[in-house]
Amino acid sequence: MTRRIGWGAGALLLLAGCPGGPAGLDAGTHPGDAGMSAPDAGDPGDDAGLDEDAGPACDTTCDPGRRQCDDDDGAVLVCQEVSPGCFDWTEDETCAAGARCVIDACVPCDSPVGTQAGLTVTVEGETRTYFLHVPPAVTCEQAAPLWVHFHGTASDSPEMAYNLDGTIAQAEAEGAILVRPRSRSSLEGGQTVYRWDQNPGDLERNVTYALALVDHLKTQYAIDPERIYASGFSSGSNMTSQFLGEPTSPFRGLAPIAGGLWTSLPDIAQDPETLRIYAATGYRDYLNGSRRTLLDHLDAIGYPVDEIVLRESGAGHEQYDWHFAELWDFFARNQRPAVAVTPGDWTEQPTLEGGDSVLAVAPAPGGDVVVTTAEGGIYKGPTPAALTEVARFSWDGQNLAPPGAPVLSDVCFLADGTGFAVGEGFVAVSSDGGATWAQGAAIPELTTQPAFGVAYLNGLGCDETTLVGGGYWVATRSTNGGLTWSSSQITFSGYPAQVMDIVKSPLTDTWVAVGSYTLGRSTDGGQVFDEVGSFAVAQGWINQVAVDEFGTFIAVGDKGKVLRSDDDGQTWDEVPTPEEAGDLFTVAVGADGAVAAAGMHGSVLLSLDGGQSFESLDTGRDAFVGALWFGPDGTLYALGHQGAVLSQPALAPND
């Protein structure tokens, strides 16, 4: 059954604490307490109800142990018992010269701002390292937000790995203090590897470290306790999720990115009304299974959907600048992406019956199209506007994911009508042109260093009789309809690549594979792919590739990159795209030079000159587009988030 968790109505964040700021804490902290005197044992109407020897009445109540700043002299006050049953604010600390009281503690006004690397703090007798960036706008005059970001698996200086610049830019925009802690490590294959669960007991130690680090920073800077957030990438996503079960967690927002949860947790320890969750893992990410584990956990404990944003995309294992902007929008301002609004110039077609998010579309024998989804569904019909579900799969997860629906990220057909749909480690096979499907045998992981136990494929290319597949550090090939498989070679800088898509030219024996910093070309039937062009190093993820009837290849990727080759994939040119293009996950070619590309934030680009130039088509919605299709009449279909299908008549050349 399709999950409905993540795009509910806007949530209301109820801030812990009392109204009115420091002055308002003196009275009314508990309903009915304000202005009460000590009870008199006499008649309630006796206006002489207090014995004059009993001392003064309690004219102030407060929460015992609570601290606040004195508006008059800036001292730190603490609520404590001043007489039996009576509590009042008393001075606990006078801030030293060069410091001031902010919220409930003295903080120095001369703590450094800017970027500071290699800082340390001692926790449980161990020296721990962290990176800190404090925007110049942060002062002791006003409490600032604190953002803790947990790194992914890395070697040297891991706290500075993986889009450091993006987190700094977002921290500057928010006026937030950014801290990136370093995990513990061990030697692995002769190399020092930093990972949040690298050693037994590390997760517990690292939770203690993170809590101590937040407390330490509170002594150095004025930090707003209601705006402390945590996020994490890859291994750091699981680290972030640990605070769901931590009763002393200071975090008001948690954002696991490119991952989720792969350890057991107790029930949520925080009130959901004070904790928002932003979960963002691409459907072509090898940690997508941990995203489902996290969502299953939240479902099981009944976590309110209004406190969750589940951000879908067709991405691989990556974190983007828009992740940071969106998590801040949700945590700090309760703003969600505008997913379902008027589709502009597009026609809104019937949504897929199951509401599955669409990831791939391919022509089937006989003229129909077949669509595969992120929830194990396969649909077939004459056009994307008239699809019928023909198969729905669940599986045991093969240790890659929790039992449930597999992500089907690609589909294609051989000349004899045999169809293959793949994703994660799952394979579905059709022997009748896509009318019916059955689970196929897992494809072996033919590598010298297996990572998953089966081939984790993202993309699959079909020729007359040949299949070539690629995924995470694996490439494979079959020439007998998938009965047996042999290893292919697709590399980046000499190492097995993270492959996203593979396609073959209709005119030659050239195959092209794309992926993370990867653009490969094969002319030997898909056995060995040569790395093409030094420019690929600067391109990040190249997410999909298509080839038109003239043999022109078009590849699309992150940051609006479009690459084009009109010499059978030997050389490639980068094509300018509109600024609003964003990260592109899919590309399709039609007749007479029509090309479309799409991806995140509802971005769709259209070219009518064979991919030499593009214009932007506004879909009117901030949701990912997972697949594109040109109908025989030139109609352009865009399919994606939760089964949405939009259509627009394609313009004729020179219109």
XYZ file of C-alpha atoms in Angstrom:
655
model
C 0.000 0.000 0.000
C 1.340 3.424 -0.880
C 2.628 5.341 2.116
C 0.926 8.655 2.882
C 3.475 10.259 5.153
C 5.040 13.588 4.450
C 2.825 15.938 2.493
C 0.155 16.753 5.063
C -1.098 20.155 6.049
C 1.301 22.615 7.611
C 2.374 21.786 11.141
C 2.317 24.133 14.113
C 5.455 24.125 16.224
C 4.574 24.600 19.905
C 7.585 26.151 21.560
C 8.483 24.874 24.981
C 8.580 27.567 27.614
C 6.368 30.307 28.966
C 4.847 33.407 27.393
C 6.158 36.865 27.566
C 9.930 36.432 27.799
C 11.895 36.866 31.018
C 9.554 39.399 32.590
C 6.562 37.180 31.806
C 8.036 34.241 33.663
C 7.354 35.759 37.073
C 3.654 34.981 36.988
C 1.254 32.695 35.164
C 3.777 29.914 34.553
C 1.135 27.377 35.538
C -2.551 28.117 34.946
C -4.231 29.282 38.118
C -0.972 29.894 39.990
C -0.582 33.603 39.262
C -1.312 35.895 42.223
C -2.253 33.100 44.637
C -1.555 33.513 48.347
C -0.688 30.762 50.775
C -3.910 28.888 51.574
C -5.734 29.830 54.749
C -7.237 27.086 56.833
C -10.054 29.411 57.816
C -13.276 30.200 56.070
C -12.667 31.117 52.392
C -14.597 34.307 52.923
C -12.622 35.370 55.978
C -10.606 38.381 54.874
C -8.332 37.940 57.889
C -7.351 34.536 56.538
C -3.568 34.709 57.289
C -1.964 34.464 60.662
C 0.201 37.520 61.042
C 3.022 35.347 62.467
C 3.077 33.029 59.421
C 5.270 35.396 57.371
C 4.534 37.079 54.047
C 2.296 35.438 51.464
C 3.841 33.870 48.298
C 3.305 36.536 45.672
C 5.535 34.904 43.023
C 5.614 31.373 41.678
C 8.035 29.849 39.159
C 9.339 26.476 38.048
C 11.974 25.213 40.514
C 15.442 25.126 38.962
C 14.523 27.230 35.977
C 16.958 29.999 35.009
C 16.451 33.348 33.287
C 18.090 36.730 32.882
C 17.281 39.701 35.091
C 16.108 42.523 32.869
C 17.405 45.120 35.325
C 21.044 44.217 35.820
C 21.678 41.275 33.455
C 22.380 38.801 36.239
C 21.365 35.150 35.958
C 18.369 34.307 38.136
C 17.331 30.883 39.309
C 13.965 29.802 40.646
C 14.324 28.249 44.087
C 12.413 27.757 47.291
C 12.634 30.858 49.491
C 10.321 29.609 52.235
C 8.318 26.432 52.722
C 6.147 26.014 49.650
C 7.150 29.376 48.204
C 9.400 29.774 45.130
C 10.901 32.963 43.812
C 13.640 34.218 41.504
C 16.994 34.756 43.220
C 20.306 35.872 41.808
C 22.514 32.916 40.930
C 25.335 34.491 38.954
C 26.591 37.922 37.952
C 28.072 37.970 34.475
C 31.732 38.899 34.344
C 33.067 41.841 32.413
C 32.892 41.157 28.673
C 29.948 38.787 29.077
C 26.203 39.178 29.260
C 23.216 37.102 30.212
C 21.306 35.727 27.230
C 18.166 33.659 27.862
C 19.451 31.843 30.961
C 23.260 31.948 31.042
C 26.247 34.263 30.876
C 27.976 34.119 27.530
C 31.196 35.856 26.524
C 30.952 38.662 23.993
C 34.424 38.068 22.584
C 34.028 34.510 21.249
C 35.511 34.330 17.751
C 33.427 34.473 14.587
C 34.251 33.100 11.148
C 35.535 29.653 10.215
C 37.437 27.600 12.762
C 38.762 24.134 11.878
C 40.360 21.553 14.129
C 38.675 22.678 17.357
C 38.544 20.143 20.174
C 36.546 19.362 23.289
C 37.103 16.609 25.830
C 34.190 14.225 26.359
C 34.407 11.180 28.623
C 38.169 11.573 28.703
C 38.481 11.549 24.901
C 39.568 14.493 22.771
C 36.980 15.058 20.078
C 37.365 17.296 17.027
C 34.876 19.565 15.311
C 34.565 22.276 12.656
C 32.813 25.529 13.539
C 31.530 28.398 11.440
C 30.058 31.450 13.158
C 28.633 34.149 10.861
C 29.832 37.692 11.644
C 26.232 38.646 12.374
C 26.244 36.430 15.485
C 26.770 38.459 18.660
C 26.083 38.079 22.350
C 23.257 40.603 22.008
C 20.777 38.083 20.621
C 20.520 34.300 20.729
C 21.330 32.587 17.421
C 20.226 29.237 16.007
C 22.630 26.280 16.210
C 22.920 23.752 13.365
C 24.751 20.463 13.930
C 25.589 18.591 10.714
C 26.956 15.016 10.846
C 29.305 14.009 8.014
C 29.225 10.908 5.846
C 31.852 8.169 5.784
C 35.229 9.654 4.893
C 38.932 9.528 5.632
C 40.968 12.632 6.429
C 39.140 15.616 7.991
C 35.692 14.037 7.527
C 33.944 16.938 9.254
C 34.909 19.104 6.282
C 33.836 16.592 3.623
C 30.605 16.591 1.592
C 29.320 20.022 0.601
C 30.978 22.065 3.308
C 30.463 25.205 1.231
C 26.730 24.564 0.973
C 26.287 24.276 4.725
C 28.356 27.411 5.349
C 26.305 29.378 2.817
C 23.052 28.261 4.427
C 24.334 29.061 7.922
C 25.266 32.549 6.741
C 21.805 33.024 5.238
C 20.140 31.980 8.494
C 22.516 33.770 10.856
C 23.125 30.355 12.424
C 26.128 28.833 14.127
C 27.227 25.758 12.166
C 29.088 22.928 13.864
C 30.245 19.795 12.055
C 31.544 17.195 14.525
C 34.025 14.454 13.659
C 33.096 10.827 14.292
C 35.349 8.180 15.785
C 37.407 6.007 13.419
C 39.369 2.822 12.905
C 41.738 1.327 10.362
C 39.941 -0.391 7.523
C 41.919 -1.883 4.659
C 44.982 0.049 5.743
C 43.100 3.353 5.711
C 41.651 5.412 8.554
C 37.880 5.434 8.109
C 35.608 7.821 9.987
C 32.019 6.631 10.376
C 29.464 7.275 13.112
C 29.018 3.567 13.837
C 32.528 2.491 12.895
C 33.248 0.665 16.169
C 31.017 -1.214 18.620
C 29.385 1.270 20.968
C 30.250 4.273 18.804
C 26.678 5.452 18.309
C 26.128 5.745 22.055
C 29.486 7.495 22.527
C 28.738 9.861 19.666
C 25.314 10.767 21.052
C 27.029 11.678 24.317
C 29.637 13.651 22.366
C 27.032 15.597 20.397
C 25.064 16.489 23.524
C 28.246 17.607 25.293
C 29.308 19.631 22.247
C 25.998 21.509 22.206
C 26.373 22.236 25.929
C 29.946 23.399 25.369
C 28.925 25.789 22.601
C 26.223 27.228 24.833
C 29.005 28.445 27.139
C 30.711 30.202 24.234
C 27.827 31.708 22.275
C 24.276 32.908 22.818
C 22.236 30.011 21.432
C 18.465 29.911 21.121
C 17.319 26.603 22.680
C 14.202 26.566 20.499
C 16.261 26.689 17.286
C 18.776 23.883 17.634
C 18.654 21.552 14.629
C 20.578 18.503 13.433
C 21.097 17.007 9.991
C 23.339 14.313 8.623
C 24.474 12.824 5.333
C 24.875 9.091 4.639
C 26.348 7.567 7.812
C 25.460 10.879 9.429
C 21.784 10.312 8.612
C 21.647 7.318 10.953
C 23.516 9.362 13.543
C 20.897 12.104 13.225
C 18.081 9.591 13.681
C 19.526 8.440 17.016
C 18.152 11.571 18.644
C 14.607 10.415 17.987
C 15.060 8.125 20.967
C 17.179 10.411 23.145
C 15.195 11.876 26.069
C 17.724 14.674 26.678
C 17.956 15.723 23.037
C 18.115 19.506 22.551
C 17.103 19.289 18.884
C 13.884 20.801 17.552
C 14.454 19.490 14.017
C 16.132 16.367 12.622
C 17.047 15.930 8.945
C 18.468 12.573 7.819
C 19.687 13.074 4.225
C 20.726 10.315 1.797
C 19.947 7.627 4.349
C 17.728 7.219 7.368
C 17.885 4.599 10.092
C 19.564 1.214 10.351
C 19.608 0.639 14.079
C 16.769 -0.128 16.465
C 15.365 2.766 18.476
C 13.024 3.064 21.420
C 9.811 4.987 21.033
C 10.135 8.687 20.330
C 11.419 10.363 23.467
C 10.365 13.899 22.538
C 6.942 15.414 22.178
C 6.295 15.391 18.402
C 4.853 18.878 18.706
C 8.365 20.138 19.512
C 10.283 18.055 16.944
C 10.018 18.269 13.169
C 11.533 15.738 10.783
C 12.771 16.393 7.245
C 13.682 13.148 5.434
C 15.261 13.313 1.971
C 16.770 10.275 0.251
C 16.749 9.828 -3.519
C 15.074 6.785 -5.012
C 18.334 5.828 -6.721
C 20.315 6.043 -3.474
C 21.753 2.755 -2.234
C 20.643 3.766 1.291
C 17.017 4.135 0.210
C 16.188 1.068 2.290
C 17.213 2.902 5.451
C 14.803 5.690 4.522
C 12.006 3.096 4.532
C 13.218 1.739 7.881
C 12.962 5.250 9.327
C 9.480 5.788 7.902
C 8.352 2.360 9.124
C 9.545 3.324 12.610
C 7.678 6.626 12.488
C 4.559 4.858 11.220
C 4.765 2.237 13.950
C 4.824 4.795 16.729
C 2.146 6.948 15.152
C 4.321 9.975 14.548
C 2.089 12.788 13.247
C 2.517 13.362 9.515
C 2.096 17.108 10.004
C 5.499 17.140 11.696
C 7.242 15.402 8.755
C 8.406 16.484 5.329
C 9.297 13.512 3.134
C 11.137 14.982 0.155
C 11.151 12.684 -2.874
C 13.617 12.828 -5.745
C 15.206 10.705 -8.428
C 18.676 11.384 -7.049
C 21.492 9.047 -6.170
C 23.632 9.144 -3.029
C 24.029 12.897 -2.662
C 23.129 15.927 -0.557
C 22.232 19.186 -2.258
C 22.066 22.852 -1.348
C 18.281 22.688 -1.682
C 18.197 20.085 1.076
C 19.686 22.659 3.430
C 17.351 25.451 2.323
C 14.283 23.236 2.664
C 15.116 21.812 6.068
C 15.603 25.339 7.383
C 12.345 26.485 5.817
C 10.505 23.667 7.572
C 12.251 23.762 10.940
C 12.493 27.513 11.402
C 9.447 28.745 9.462
C 7.132 25.731 9.042
C 7.203 26.169 5.266
C 6.824 23.163 2.968
C 7.482 22.777 -0.766
C 4.371 23.662 -2.780
C 3.739 20.230 -4.249
C 0.226 20.337 -5.660
C -0.831 23.645 -7.174
C -2.273 24.748 -10.503
C -0.089 23.181 -13.199
C 0.179 26.327 -15.315
C -0.013 25.638 -19.056
C -0.012 21.890 -18.472
C -3.008 19.577 -18.523
C -3.328 17.511 -15.374
C -3.991 13.909 -16.398
C -5.398 11.182 -14.121
C -2.971 10.312 -11.330
C -1.776 6.721 -11.191
C -4.362 4.694 -9.325
C -1.905 3.596 -6.646
C -0.433 7.072 -6.216
C 3.086 5.712 -6.780
C 5.880 8.085 -7.688
C 7.050 7.373 -11.252
C 10.722 6.693 -11.985
C 10.886 5.262 -15.525
C 8.907 4.918 -18.750
C 9.748 2.837 -21.832
C 8.152 1.803 -25.116
C 6.633 -1.664 -25.084
C 6.140 -3.892 -28.124
C 2.948 -3.034 -29.961
C 3.098 0.699 -29.285
C 2.119 0.855 -25.620
C 4.219 2.369 -22.863
C 5.283 0.788 -19.587
C 5.891 2.784 -16.413
C 7.695 1.664 -13.249
C 7.423 3.231 -9.827
C 9.074 3.699 -6.464
C 6.510 1.439 -4.768
C 7.046 -1.735 -6.786
C 4.294 -0.967 -9.288
C 4.316 -1.527 -13.055
C 1.720 0.145 -15.292
C 0.945 -0.247 -18.986
C -1.211 1.668 -21.460
C -1.431 3.391 -24.850
C -0.201 6.680 -23.355
C 0.962 7.847 -19.923
C -2.494 9.414 -19.556
C -4.229 6.010 -19.764
C -2.254 3.578 -17.629
C -3.441 0.429 -15.907
C -1.584 -1.380 -13.158
C -0.351 -4.762 -14.426
C 1.958 -5.799 -11.590
C 2.874 -4.914 -8.014
C 5.787 -6.453 -6.193
C 7.028 -6.870 -2.665
C 10.212 -8.621 -1.595
C 12.302 -9.583 1.389
C 14.800 -6.792 0.766
C 17.847 -9.057 0.288
C 19.454 -7.325 3.296
C 19.347 -4.087 1.258
C 16.007 -2.834 2.519
C 13.221 -3.795 4.896
C 10.635 -6.196 3.447
C 8.198 -4.331 1.272
C 7.934 -2.748 -2.154
C 11.119 -2.500 -4.240
C 12.105 0.688 -6.027
C 11.907 -0.003 -9.781
C 14.185 2.626 -11.281
C 14.452 1.447 -14.913
C 12.698 -0.708 -17.508
C 13.444 -1.817 -21.077
C 12.564 -4.503 -23.658
C 14.539 -6.816 -25.925
C 13.519 -7.282 -29.564
C 11.588 -10.474 -28.761
C 9.328 -8.618 -26.312
C 11.025 -9.781 -23.127
C 10.945 -6.966 -20.614
C 13.117 -6.274 -17.583
C 12.486 -3.864 -14.710
C 15.217 -3.350 -12.134
C 15.937 -1.381 -9.001
C 17.839 -1.875 -5.767
C 18.626 -5.616 -6.002
C 15.261 -6.573 -7.469
C 14.466 -7.859 -10.980
C 11.041 -8.226 -12.624
C 10.646 -10.019 -15.965
C 7.889 -10.017 -18.595
C 7.712 -12.592 -21.392
C 4.673 -11.091 -23.141
C 5.569 -7.531 -24.019
C 4.813 -6.111 -20.588
C 1.273 -7.467 -20.158
C 2.272 -9.579 -17.157
C 5.341 -9.630 -14.916
C 7.000 -12.007 -12.482
C 9.899 -11.684 -10.083
C 13.128 -12.777 -11.718
C 16.317 -14.187 -10.284
C 18.629 -11.698 -8.612
C 21.564 -10.623 -10.754
C 24.898 -11.685 -9.240
C 27.253 -9.001 -7.949
C 30.227 -9.810 -10.168
C 32.871 -7.642 -8.512
C 36.102 -8.293 -6.661
C 34.749 -6.419 -3.610
C 31.033 -7.224 -3.229
C 29.079 -4.645 -1.261
C 25.489 -5.899 -1.317
C 25.399 -9.623 -2.145
C 23.418 -8.974 -5.357
C 23.879 -6.435 -8.140
C 22.373 -3.134 -6.991
C 21.266 -1.728 -10.352
C 19.938 1.745 -11.117
C 19.937 1.578 -14.909
C 19.468 -1.057 -17.595
C 19.947 -0.758 -21.351
C 18.390 -3.119 -23.913
C 19.475 -3.869 -27.472
C 18.106 -6.509 -29.830
C 19.454 -9.353 -27.693
C 21.840 -7.714 -25.208
C 21.244 -6.318 -21.722
C 23.766 -4.034 -20.017
C 23.109 -2.912 -16.455
C 24.884 -0.584 -14.062
C 24.550 0.471 -10.463
C 26.602 0.953 -7.340
C 30.147 -0.196 -8.063
C 28.846 -2.864 -10.419
C 28.256 -3.303 -14.153
C 26.886 -6.427 -15.755
C 25.902 -7.818 -19.143
C 23.756 -10.627 -20.578
C 23.465 -11.836 -24.169
C 20.953 -14.625 -23.566
C 17.894 -12.897 -22.208
C 19.112 -12.649 -18.641
C 19.742 -16.367 -18.158
C 23.401 -15.720 -17.335
C 25.409 -12.585 -16.631
C 29.013 -11.540 -17.049
C 30.910 -8.588 -15.642
C 31.216 -5.320 -17.548
C 33.728 -2.575 -16.809
C 32.502 0.962 -16.113
C 34.958 3.060 -14.145
C 35.644 6.502 -12.732
C 39.354 7.280 -12.329
C 40.070 3.589 -12.639
C 37.669 2.465 -9.896
C 34.230 0.837 -10.296
C 31.734 3.622 -10.916
C 28.385 4.481 -9.381
C 26.235 4.105 -12.494
C 22.832 5.684 -13.009
C 21.852 4.892 -16.602
C 22.950 3.093 -19.794
C 21.702 3.429 -23.376
C 22.708 2.153 -26.827
C 22.763 4.030 -30.131
C 20.140 2.867 -32.672
C 22.674 3.329 -35.474
C 25.935 1.847 -34.173
C 27.230 -0.572 -31.547
C 28.037 2.295 -29.176
C 26.769 2.172 -25.594
C 26.983 5.139 -23.202
C 26.904 4.890 -19.406
C 26.531 7.791 -16.960
C 26.709 8.176 -13.189
C 28.602 9.861 -10.400
C 31.399 11.814 -12.141
C 31.009 9.140 -14.814
C 30.635 9.246 -18.567
C 31.695 6.033 -20.305
C 31.582 4.794 -23.900
C 31.699 1.219 -25.171
C 32.021 -0.038 -28.751
C 32.408 -3.737 -27.912
C 28.853 -4.647 -27.032
C 28.909 -3.124 -23.563
C 31.830 -5.093 -22.180
C 34.324 -2.289 -21.483
C 33.458 1.405 -21.200
C 36.225 3.926 -21.757
C 36.114 7.095 -19.654
C 35.271 10.016 -21.945
C 36.504 13.569 -21.448
C 38.232 15.195 -18.501
C 35.258 17.571 -18.106
C 33.290 14.785 -16.410
C 35.249 15.267 -13.199
C 33.555 18.642 -12.673
C 30.016 17.487 -13.403
C 29.012 15.707 -10.195
C 26.186 13.291 -10.915
C 25.182 12.692 -14.528
C 21.818 11.075 -13.931
C 20.378 9.927 -17.250
C 21.224 9.641 -20.935
C 19.076 9.293 -24.059
C 19.802 8.934 -27.767
C 17.641 10.128 -30.654
C 16.873 8.623 -34.039
C 19.905 10.355 -35.525
C 22.322 8.905 -32.989
C 22.728 12.125 -30.990
C 23.289 11.454 -27.290
C 21.904 13.828 -24.628
C 22.963 13.409 -20.979
C 21.607 15.395 -18.033
C 22.737 15.877 -14.465
C 23.045 18.006 -11.389
C 22.924 21.800 -11.426
C 21.113 21.929 -14.752
C 23.919 20.278 -16.719
C 23.066 19.105 -20.233
C 25.763 17.388 -22.302
C 25.408 16.622 -26.001
C 27.346 14.440 -28.428
C 26.705 14.298 -32.170
C 29.748 12.137 -33.002
C 28.593 8.820 -31.531
C 29.641 9.686 -27.981
C 33.287 10.405 -28.739
C 33.201 14.071 -27.685
C 30.657 16.037 -25.690
C 29.658 19.690 -25.445
C 27.947 21.364 -22.522
C 24.701 23.062 -23.539
C 23.607 26.254 -21.741
C 20.366 25.869 -19.792
C 18.035 28.347 -18.072
C 19.027 29.377 -14.560
C 15.933 27.733 -13.091
C 16.841 24.311 -14.531
C 17.985 22.888 -11.190
C 19.123 19.283 -10.758
C 18.026 17.171 -13.723
C 17.207 13.482 -13.249
C 15.566 12.457 -16.527
C 15.717 13.119 -20.270
C 13.631 11.998 -23.249
C 13.856 12.407 -26.996
C 11.027 12.671 -29.501
C 10.724 13.037 -33.244
C 12.123 15.871 -35.326
C 14.686 17.048 -32.794
C 12.414 17.303 -29.743
C 14.253 16.801 -26.438
C 12.980 17.276 -22.881
C 14.815 17.178 -19.558
C 13.429 17.413 -16.034
C 14.193 16.869 -12.395
C 13.775 18.608 -9.072
C 11.350 21.410 -8.184
C 9.054 20.693 -11.138
C 11.683 21.855 -13.601
C 11.094 20.839 -17.234
C 13.266 21.957 -20.143
C 12.288 21.650 -23.811
C 14.439 21.735 -26.931
C 13.186 21.683 -30.507
C 16.618 21.726 -32.163
C 18.038 18.376 -31.121
C 19.224 19.534 -27.707
C 21.293 22.513 -28.869
C 19.229 24.999 -26.843
C 16.521 24.756 -24.181
C 13.638 26.781 -22.842
C 11.975 26.334 -19.449
C 8.409 25.065 -19.086
C 6.791 25.959 -15.762
C 4.835 23.073 -14.215
C 3.607 25.283 -11.390
C 4.626 22.809 -8.681
C 7.672 22.195 -6.524
C 7.845 18.416 -6.888
C 10.216 16.102 -8.673
C 9.624 14.864 -12.222
C 10.808 11.261 -12.481
C 10.189 10.439 -16.143
C 9.356 12.096 -19.485
C 7.713 10.755 -22.615
C 6.919 12.068 -26.094
C 3.771 10.587 -27.609
C 3.538 9.813 -31.316
C 1.575 13.036 -31.808
C 4.325 15.071 -30.138
C 2.543 15.452 -26.791
C 5.025 15.760 -23.942
C 4.203 13.891 -20.736
C 5.857 14.579 -17.385
C 5.384 11.937 -14.669
C 6.611 11.920 -11.107
C 5.665 12.742 -7.533
C 2.911 10.483 -6.138
C 1.732 9.417 -9.570
C 1.216 12.877 -11.057
C 0.913 12.921 -14.857
C 1.030 16.236 -16.718
C 0.839 16.742 -20.480
C 1.518 19.558 -22.894
C 1.355 19.630 -26.705
C 4.895 19.956 -27.962
C 5.541 22.912 -30.210
C 6.544 22.251 -33.757
C 10.029 23.427 -34.765
C 10.154 27.167 -35.481
C 6.752 27.820 -33.826
